[in-house]
mmCIF file of C-alpha atoms and ligand atoms in Angstrom:
data_model
loop_
_atom_site.group_PDB
_atom_site.id
_atom_site.type_symbol
_atom_site.label_atom_id
_atom_site.label_comp_id
_atom_site.label_asym_id
_atom_site.label_seq_id
_atom_site.Cartn_x
_atom_site.Cartn_y
_atom_site.Cartn_z
ATOM 1 C CA MET A 1 2.472 -4.400 -48.502
ATOM 2 C CA LEU A 2 3.443 -6.353 -51.731
ATOM 3 C CA ASP A 3 6.475 -6.285 -53.903
ATOM 4 C CA ILE A 4 6.782 -8.499 -56.862
ATOM 5 C CA ARG A 5 10.175 -8.231 -58.673
ATOM 6 C CA ASN A 6 11.025 -9.814 -61.883
ATOM 7 C CA VAL A 7 9.171 -13.103 -61.158
ATOM 8 C CA ASP A 8 8.853 -16.026 -63.505
ATOM 9 C CA THR A 9 6.885 -19.033 -62.804
ATOM 10 C CA ALA A 10 6.196 -22.137 -64.908
ATOM 11 C CA TYR A 11 3.977 -25.098 -64.904
ATOM 12 C CA GLY A 12 6.503 -27.943 -65.770
ATOM 13 C CA SER A 13 8.293 -26.663 -68.697
ATOM 14 C CA VAL A 14 5.604 -24.217 -69.803
ATOM 15 C CA PRO A 15 6.378 -20.755 -68.942
ATOM 16 C CA MET A 16 3.478 -18.820 -67.181
ATOM 17 C CA LEU A 17 4.447 -15.336 -65.389
ATOM 18 C CA ARG A 18 7.249 -13.773 -67.239
ATOM 19 C CA GLY A 19 9.275 -11.035 -65.577
ATOM 20 C CA LEU A 20 6.227 -9.931 -63.495
ATOM 21 C CA GLU A 21 6.746 -6.765 -61.610
ATOM 22 C CA LEU A 22 3.905 -5.497 -59.339
ATOM 23 C CA ALA A 23 3.608 -3.509 -56.184
ATOM 24 C CA VAL A 24 1.132 -2.600 -53.703
ATOM 25 C CA ARG A 25 1.719 0.425 -51.268
ATOM 26 C CA PRO A 26 -0.060 0.877 -47.891
ATOM 27 C CA GLY A 27 -3.541 2.218 -48.235
ATOM 28 C CA GLU A 28 -3.946 1.463 -51.759
ATOM 29 C CA LEU A 29 -6.617 -0.479 -53.601
ATOM 30 C CA VAL A 30 -4.849 -1.941 -56.725
ATOM 31 C CA CYS A 31 -6.563 -4.123 -59.338
ATOM 32 C CA LEU A 32 -5.070 -6.729 -61.394
ATOM 33 C CA LEU A 33 -6.921 -7.158 -64.648
ATOM 34 C CA GLY A 34 -6.414 -9.445 -67.475
ATOM 35 C CA PRO A 35 -8.284 -12.000 -69.836
ATOM 36 C CA ASN A 36 -8.689 -15.728 -69.370
ATOM 37 C CA GLY A 37 -5.469 -17.619 -68.833
ATOM 38 C CA ALA A 38 -3.411 -14.417 -68.542
ATOM 39 C CA GLY A 39 -1.962 -15.653 -65.371
ATOM 40 C CA LYS A 40 -4.167 -13.992 -62.623
ATOM 41 C CA THR A 41 -4.655 -16.899 -60.465
ATOM 42 C CA THR A 42 -1.051 -17.816 -60.860
ATOM 43 C CA THR A 43 -0.216 -14.482 -59.422
ATOM 44 C CA PHE A 44 -2.379 -15.026 -56.491
ATOM 45 C CA MET A 45 -0.821 -18.514 -55.922
ATOM 46 C CA THR A 46 2.685 -17.052 -56.189
ATOM 47 C CA ILE A 47 1.822 -14.324 -53.784
ATOM 48 C CA CYS A 48 0.456 -16.964 -51.315
ATOM 49 C CA GLY A 49 3.664 -19.044 -51.792
ATOM 50 C CA ILE A 50 1.695 -21.934 -53.276
ATOM 51 C CA VAL A 51 3.371 -21.449 -56.670
ATOM 52 C CA ARG A 52 7.177 -20.875 -56.208
ATOM 53 C CA ALA A 53 8.917 -18.305 -58.329
ATOM 54 C CA ARG A 54 11.698 -19.819 -60.441
ATOM 55 C CA ARG A 55 13.294 -16.248 -60.663
ATOM 56 C CA GLY A 56 12.768 -13.006 -58.844
ATOM 57 C CA ALA A 57 11.248 -12.435 -55.524
ATOM 58 C CA VAL A 58 7.951 -11.884 -53.847
ATOM 59 C CA HIS A 59 7.937 -9.796 -50.540
ATOM 60 C CA VAL A 60 4.699 -9.575 -48.591
ATOM 61 C CA MET A 61 4.766 -7.103 -45.918
ATOM 62 C CA GLY A 62 8.449 -7.125 -46.081
ATOM 63 C CA ASN A 63 9.002 -10.790 -45.919
ATOM 64 C CA ASP A 64 10.155 -13.104 -48.682
ATOM 65 C CA ILE A 65 7.237 -15.449 -49.140
ATOM 66 C CA ALA A 66 9.787 -18.302 -50.087
ATOM 67 C CA LYS A 67 11.127 -18.013 -46.541
ATOM 68 C CA ILE A 68 7.914 -17.513 -44.428
ATOM 69 C CA GLY A 69 5.454 -19.935 -46.128
ATOM 70 C CA THR A 70 1.816 -19.722 -46.860
ATOM 71 C CA GLU A 71 0.738 -20.780 -43.227
ATOM 72 C CA ASN A 72 2.240 -17.783 -41.595
ATOM 73 C CA LEU A 73 0.262 -15.110 -43.956
ATOM 74 C CA ALA A 74 -2.530 -14.842 -41.687
ATOM 75 C CA GLY A 75 -0.461 -14.167 -38.712
ATOM 76 C CA LEU A 76 1.303 -11.375 -40.561
ATOM 77 C CA GLY A 77 -1.897 -9.563 -41.133
ATOM 78 C CA VAL A 78 -2.705 -10.859 -44.700
ATOM 79 C CA GLY A 79 -6.287 -12.108 -45.564
ATOM 80 C CA VAL A 80 -7.035 -13.922 -48.692
ATOM 81 C CA VAL A 81 -10.173 -14.721 -50.667
ATOM 82 C CA PRO A 82 -9.310 -17.440 -53.185
ATOM 83 C CA GLU A 83 -10.980 -18.092 -56.348
ATOM 84 C CA GLY A 84 -14.021 -20.093 -55.973
ATOM 85 C CA ARG A 85 -14.375 -19.000 -52.322
ATOM 86 C CA ARG A 86 -12.981 -22.505 -51.002
ATOM 87 C CA LEU A 87 -15.414 -22.608 -48.024
ATOM 88 C CA PHE A 88 -15.399 -25.780 -46.075
ATOM 89 C CA PRO A 89 -19.033 -26.969 -47.257
ATOM 90 C CA GLY A 90 -19.800 -29.356 -44.271
ATOM 91 C CA LEU A 91 -18.919 -26.853 -41.755
ATOM 92 C CA SER A 92 -21.260 -23.991 -40.555
ATOM 93 C CA VAL A 93 -21.060 -20.430 -41.490
ATOM 94 C CA LEU A 94 -19.788 -19.633 -38.177
ATOM 95 C CA GLU A 95 -17.107 -22.325 -38.274
ATOM 96 C CA ASN A 96 -15.749 -21.043 -41.352
ATOM 97 C CA ILE A 97 -15.550 -17.649 -40.002
ATOM 98 C CA ARG A 98 -13.986 -18.804 -36.794
ATOM 99 C CA LEU A 99 -11.219 -20.475 -38.944
ATOM 100 C CA GLY A 100 -10.201 -17.165 -40.315
ATOM 101 C CA TYR A 101 -9.903 -15.705 -36.738
ATOM 102 C CA ASP A 102 -8.052 -18.782 -35.396
ATOM 103 C CA ALA A 103 -5.340 -18.634 -38.192
ATOM 104 C CA VAL A 104 -4.453 -15.074 -36.794
ATOM 105 C CA SER A 105 -3.209 -16.192 -33.360
ATOM 106 C CA ASN A 106 -2.473 -12.943 -31.509
ATOM 107 C CA HIS A 107 -5.710 -11.482 -31.085
ATOM 108 C CA GLY A 108 -6.762 -12.864 -27.779
ATOM 109 C CA ASP A 109 -10.527 -13.761 -27.207
ATOM 110 C CA GLN A 110 -12.212 -11.154 -29.114
ATOM 111 C CA PHE A 111 -14.113 -13.299 -31.676
ATOM 112 C CA ASP A 112 -17.626 -12.584 -30.559
ATOM 113 C CA LYS A 113 -16.798 -8.631 -31.124
ATOM 114 C CA GLN A 114 -15.355 -9.401 -34.465
ATOM 115 C CA LEU A 115 -18.126 -11.635 -35.497
ATOM 116 C CA ASP A 116 -20.509 -8.858 -34.749
ATOM 117 C CA ARG A 117 -18.614 -6.514 -36.947
ATOM 118 C CA MET A 118 -18.693 -9.028 -39.769
ATOM 119 C CA CYS A 119 -22.454 -9.347 -39.332
ATOM 120 C CA GLU A 120 -22.916 -5.618 -39.453
ATOM 121 C CA LEU A 121 -20.975 -5.407 -42.602
ATOM 122 C CA PHE A 122 -22.755 -8.572 -44.048
ATOM 123 C CA PRO A 123 -26.407 -8.484 -42.434
ATOM 124 C CA ARG A 124 -27.515 -11.660 -44.143
ATOM 125 C CA ILE A 125 -24.833 -13.602 -42.484
ATOM 126 C CA ARG A 126 -26.217 -13.175 -39.096
ATOM 127 C CA GLU A 127 -29.463 -15.320 -39.640
ATOM 128 C CA ARG A 128 -27.340 -18.116 -41.381
ATOM 129 C CA LEU A 129 -24.567 -18.636 -38.770
ATOM 130 C CA LYS A 130 -25.574 -22.197 -37.912
ATOM 131 C CA GLN A 131 -26.342 -23.236 -41.618
ATOM 132 C CA ALA A 132 -23.736 -25.334 -43.342
ATOM 133 C CA ALA A 133 -21.784 -23.249 -45.589
ATOM 134 C CA GLY A 134 -22.232 -25.578 -48.671
ATOM 135 C CA THR A 135 -25.945 -25.008 -48.549
ATOM 136 C CA LEU A 136 -25.695 -21.121 -49.056
ATOM 137 C CA SER A 137 -26.333 -19.362 -52.394
ATOM 138 C CA GLY A 138 -23.299 -18.291 -54.451
ATOM 139 C CA GLY A 139 -23.741 -14.568 -53.161
ATOM 140 C CA GLU A 140 -23.914 -15.702 -49.663
ATOM 141 C CA GLN A 141 -20.858 -17.862 -49.977
ATOM 142 C CA ALA A 142 -19.012 -14.889 -51.463
ATOM 143 C CA MET A 143 -19.807 -12.752 -48.412
ATOM 144 C CA VAL A 144 -18.735 -15.677 -45.983
ATOM 145 C CA ALA A 145 -15.403 -15.872 -47.797
ATOM 146 C CA LEU A 146 -14.872 -12.285 -47.467
ATOM 147 C CA ALA A 147 -15.903 -12.210 -43.760
ATOM 148 C CA ARG A 148 -13.465 -15.269 -43.090
ATOM 149 C CA ALA A 149 -10.714 -13.044 -44.706
ATOM 150 C CA LEU A 150 -11.594 -9.877 -42.830
ATOM 151 C CA VAL A 151 -12.474 -11.372 -39.293
ATOM 152 C CA GLY A 152 -8.775 -11.348 -38.305
ATOM 153 C CA ASN A 153 -8.527 -7.517 -38.922
ATOM 154 C CA PRO A 154 -6.097 -7.849 -41.607
ATOM 155 C CA LYS A 155 -3.951 -4.869 -42.942
ATOM 156 C CA PHE A 156 -3.773 -6.366 -46.402
ATOM 157 C CA VAL A 157 -6.320 -8.431 -48.225
ATOM 158 C CA VAL A 158 -5.799 -10.154 -51.660
ATOM 159 C CA MET A 159 -8.971 -11.195 -53.598
ATOM 160 C CA ASP A 160 -8.906 -13.535 -56.547
ATOM 161 C CA GLU A 161 -11.910 -13.037 -58.794
ATOM 162 C CA PRO A 162 -14.462 -12.606 -55.966
ATOM 163 C CA SER A 163 -17.174 -11.577 -58.187
ATOM 164 C CA LEU A 164 -17.230 -14.605 -60.532
ATOM 165 C CA GLY A 165 -20.425 -16.057 -60.911
ATOM 166 C CA LEU A 166 -22.517 -13.269 -59.103
ATOM 167 C CA SER A 167 -25.571 -11.775 -60.438
ATOM 168 C CA PRO A 168 -25.000 -8.034 -61.820
ATOM 169 C CA LYS A 169 -26.900 -6.775 -58.437
ATOM 170 C CA LEU A 170 -24.596 -8.796 -56.213
ATOM 171 C CA ILE A 171 -21.597 -7.745 -58.035
ATOM 172 C CA SER A 172 -22.487 -4.300 -57.599
ATOM 173 C CA GLU A 173 -23.076 -4.793 -53.818
ATOM 174 C CA TYR A 174 -19.762 -6.734 -53.555
ATOM 175 C CA PHE A 175 -17.769 -4.057 -55.135
ATOM 176 C CA GLY A 176 -19.430 -1.412 -52.783
ATOM 177 C CA ILE A 177 -18.513 -3.377 -49.823
ATOM 178 C CA THR A 178 -14.954 -3.764 -51.091
ATOM 179 C CA ALA A 179 -14.696 0.013 -51.604
ATOM 180 C CA GLU A 180 -15.968 0.433 -48.033
ATOM 181 C CA ILE A 181 -13.429 -1.759 -46.498
ATOM 182 C CA HIS A 182 -10.825 0.123 -48.442
ATOM 183 C CA ARG A 183 -12.160 3.372 -47.070
ATOM 184 C CA ARG A 184 -11.842 2.049 -43.622
ATOM 185 C CA GLY A 185 -8.246 1.737 -44.107
ATOM 186 C CA THR A 186 -7.389 -1.896 -45.404
ATOM 187 C CA THR A 187 -4.976 -2.062 -48.171
ATOM 188 C CA ILE A 188 -6.472 -4.275 -51.007
ATOM 189 C CA LEU A 189 -5.125 -6.213 -54.152
ATOM 190 C CA LEU A 190 -8.254 -7.153 -56.087
ATOM 191 C CA ILE A 191 -7.567 -9.538 -58.876
ATOM 192 C CA GLU A 192 -10.502 -9.309 -61.476
ATOM 193 C CA GLN A 193 -11.727 -9.839 -64.869
ATOM 194 C CA ASN A 194 -14.678 -7.224 -64.384
ATOM 195 C CA ALA A 195 -12.569 -4.424 -65.606
ATOM 196 C CA GLU A 196 -15.377 -1.872 -65.628
ATOM 197 C CA MET A 197 -16.151 -2.429 -62.014
ATOM 198 C CA GLY A 198 -12.735 -2.888 -60.824
ATOM 199 C CA LEU A 199 -11.332 0.181 -62.446
ATOM 200 C CA LYS A 200 -14.128 2.242 -60.747
ATOM 201 C CA ILE A 201 -13.116 1.469 -57.440
ATOM 202 C CA ALA A 202 -9.191 1.091 -57.666
ATOM 203 C CA ASP A 203 -6.500 3.556 -57.292
ATOM 204 C CA ARG A 204 -4.151 1.876 -59.616
ATOM 205 C CA ALA A 205 -4.535 -1.054 -62.069
ATOM 206 C CA TYR A 206 -2.373 -3.576 -63.825
ATOM 207 C CA VAL A 207 -3.302 -5.209 -67.006
ATOM 208 C CA LEU A 208 -1.832 -8.723 -67.352
ATOM 209 C CA VAL A 209 -1.557 -10.351 -70.788
ATOM 210 C CA LYS A 210 0.086 -13.680 -71.444
ATOM 211 C CA GLY A 211 2.135 -13.736 -68.022
ATOM 212 C CA LYS A 212 3.372 -10.108 -68.444
ATOM 213 C CA VAL A 213 2.235 -6.827 -67.431
ATOM 214 C CA ALA A 214 0.976 -5.072 -70.631
ATOM 215 C CA GLN A 215 -0.054 -1.700 -69.060
ATOM 216 C CA GLU A 216 -0.374 -0.146 -65.775
ATOM 217 C CA GLY A 217 -1.178 3.265 -64.255
ATOM 218 C CA PRO A 218 -3.808 5.298 -62.418
ATOM 219 C CA ALA A 219 -7.286 3.367 -62.566
ATOM 220 C CA LYS A 220 -9.005 6.611 -64.167
ATOM 221 C CA ASP A 221 -6.296 6.617 -66.952
ATOM 222 C CA LEU A 222 -6.654 3.043 -67.753
ATOM 223 C CA ALA A 223 -10.400 3.250 -67.738
ATOM 224 C CA ALA A 224 -10.181 5.928 -70.384
ATOM 225 C CA SER A 225 -7.221 4.493 -72.383
ATOM 226 C CA ARG A 226 -7.710 3.223 -75.834
ATOM 227 C CA VAL A 227 -4.839 0.930 -75.450
ATOM 228 C CA THR A 228 -6.310 -0.625 -72.564
ATOM 229 C CA ALA A 229 -9.637 -1.032 -74.434
ATOM 230 C CA GLY A 230 -7.755 -2.659 -77.374
ATOM 231 C CA LEU A 231 -5.980 -4.967 -75.184
ATOM 232 C CA TYR A 232 -8.530 -6.121 -72.932
ATOM 233 C CA LEU A 233 -11.856 -4.178 -72.297
HETATM 234 P P1 ATP B 301 -8.987 -17.335 -65.523
HETATM 235 O O1 ATP B 301 -9.514 -15.732 -65.577
HETATM 236 O O2 ATP B 301 -9.448 -18.020 -66.581
HETATM 237 O O3 ATP B 301 -9.049 -17.839 -64.085
HETATM 238 P P2 ATP B 301 -6.179 -16.526 -64.887
HETATM 239 O O4 ATP B 301 -5.660 -15.447 -65.574
HETATM 240 O O5 ATP B 301 -6.451 -16.560 -63.598
HETATM 241 O O6 ATP B 301 -7.489 -17.151 -65.827
HETATM 242 P P3 ATP B 301 -4.440 -18.882 -64.543
HETATM 243 O O7 ATP B 301 -5.273 -19.646 -63.776
HETATM 244 O O8 ATP B 301 -3.182 -18.131 -63.853
HETATM 245 O O9 ATP B 301 -4.972 -17.753 -65.356
HETATM 246 O O10 ATP B 301 -3.748 -19.849 -65.604
HETATM 247 C C1 ATP B 301 -2.783 -19.441 -66.540
HETATM 248 C C2 ATP B 301 -2.322 -20.567 -67.484
HETATM 249 O O11 ATP B 301 -1.716 -21.452 -66.819
HETATM 250 C C3 ATP B 301 -3.701 -21.443 -68.047
HETATM 251 O O12 ATP B 301 -3.316 -21.651 -69.562
HETATM 252 C C4 ATP B 301 -3.908 -22.471 -67.212
HETATM 253 O O13 ATP B 301 -4.307 -23.707 -68.082
HETATM 254 C C5 ATP B 301 -2.291 -22.833 -66.846
HETATM 255 N N1 ATP B 301 -2.183 -23.341 -65.560
HETATM 256 C C6 ATP B 301 -2.769 -23.130 -64.245
HETATM 257 N N2 ATP B 301 -2.542 -23.860 -63.292
HETATM 258 C C7 ATP B 301 -1.815 -24.906 -63.790
HETATM 259 C C8 ATP B 301 -1.389 -26.101 -63.371
HETATM 260 N N3 ATP B 301 -1.663 -26.514 -62.028
HETATM 261 N N4 ATP B 301 -0.783 -26.934 -64.259
HETATM 262 C C9 ATP B 301 -0.651 -26.570 -65.643
HETATM 263 N N5 ATP B 301 -0.867 -25.666 -66.021
HETATM 264 C C10 ATP B 301 -1.766 -24.548 -65.273
#
């Protein structure tokens, strides 16, 4: 689903990712952890083709992102949840979700059915479909951003710090839904700062420190590891 090989990125002359190696196999839920400024969002942007690798290669669903471009990711079956949700605040909840569907062109006219599925997964969305997205609470916006990523039935979803700013109760609900989506067969890369919650639902995890993978392995092992605790937890 994702293969990042020996990738370097830089902002101007300042190096950021340094020899990054990361892979996500079909069916996995992989968590990418790391402290502030470690390069997690830069990794997200590199996967999406917004930040270009200066060295190495990023393949998404077997395609070189440098060749296919960001705009073709949805059509390949990749859903994304960017940091800060990035909803269109003046558009309604329905219109925001519709954008996620329309970005995937090969579905035919099944939007109503797909919207129904999203409302089952996120019951609070149904009563707010006509409301402007910018007027929703943070928790509701987080659900809409996830619905927008899922409405086109992606095979692979990449999420950048989706729990940021949510209350502990909502964080727990959000991680529960993420685990459920994974159980239903979607492959997930979850980029997170909340190591405790991330490691609970992930199969494998990576810890990113200063643009490099400092540790990787089964989530259970990392949760129990003193090295991880020293590095990050
Ligand atoms: P956080 O958890 O705080 O969001 P992060 O792990 O996602 O952190 P990044 O957002 O990838 O970290 O940023 C890594 C470093 O790159 C930071 O020091 C940041 O200031 C810098 N950086 C990010 N974007 C740019 C940019 N467009 N131009 C210059 N520097 C940038």
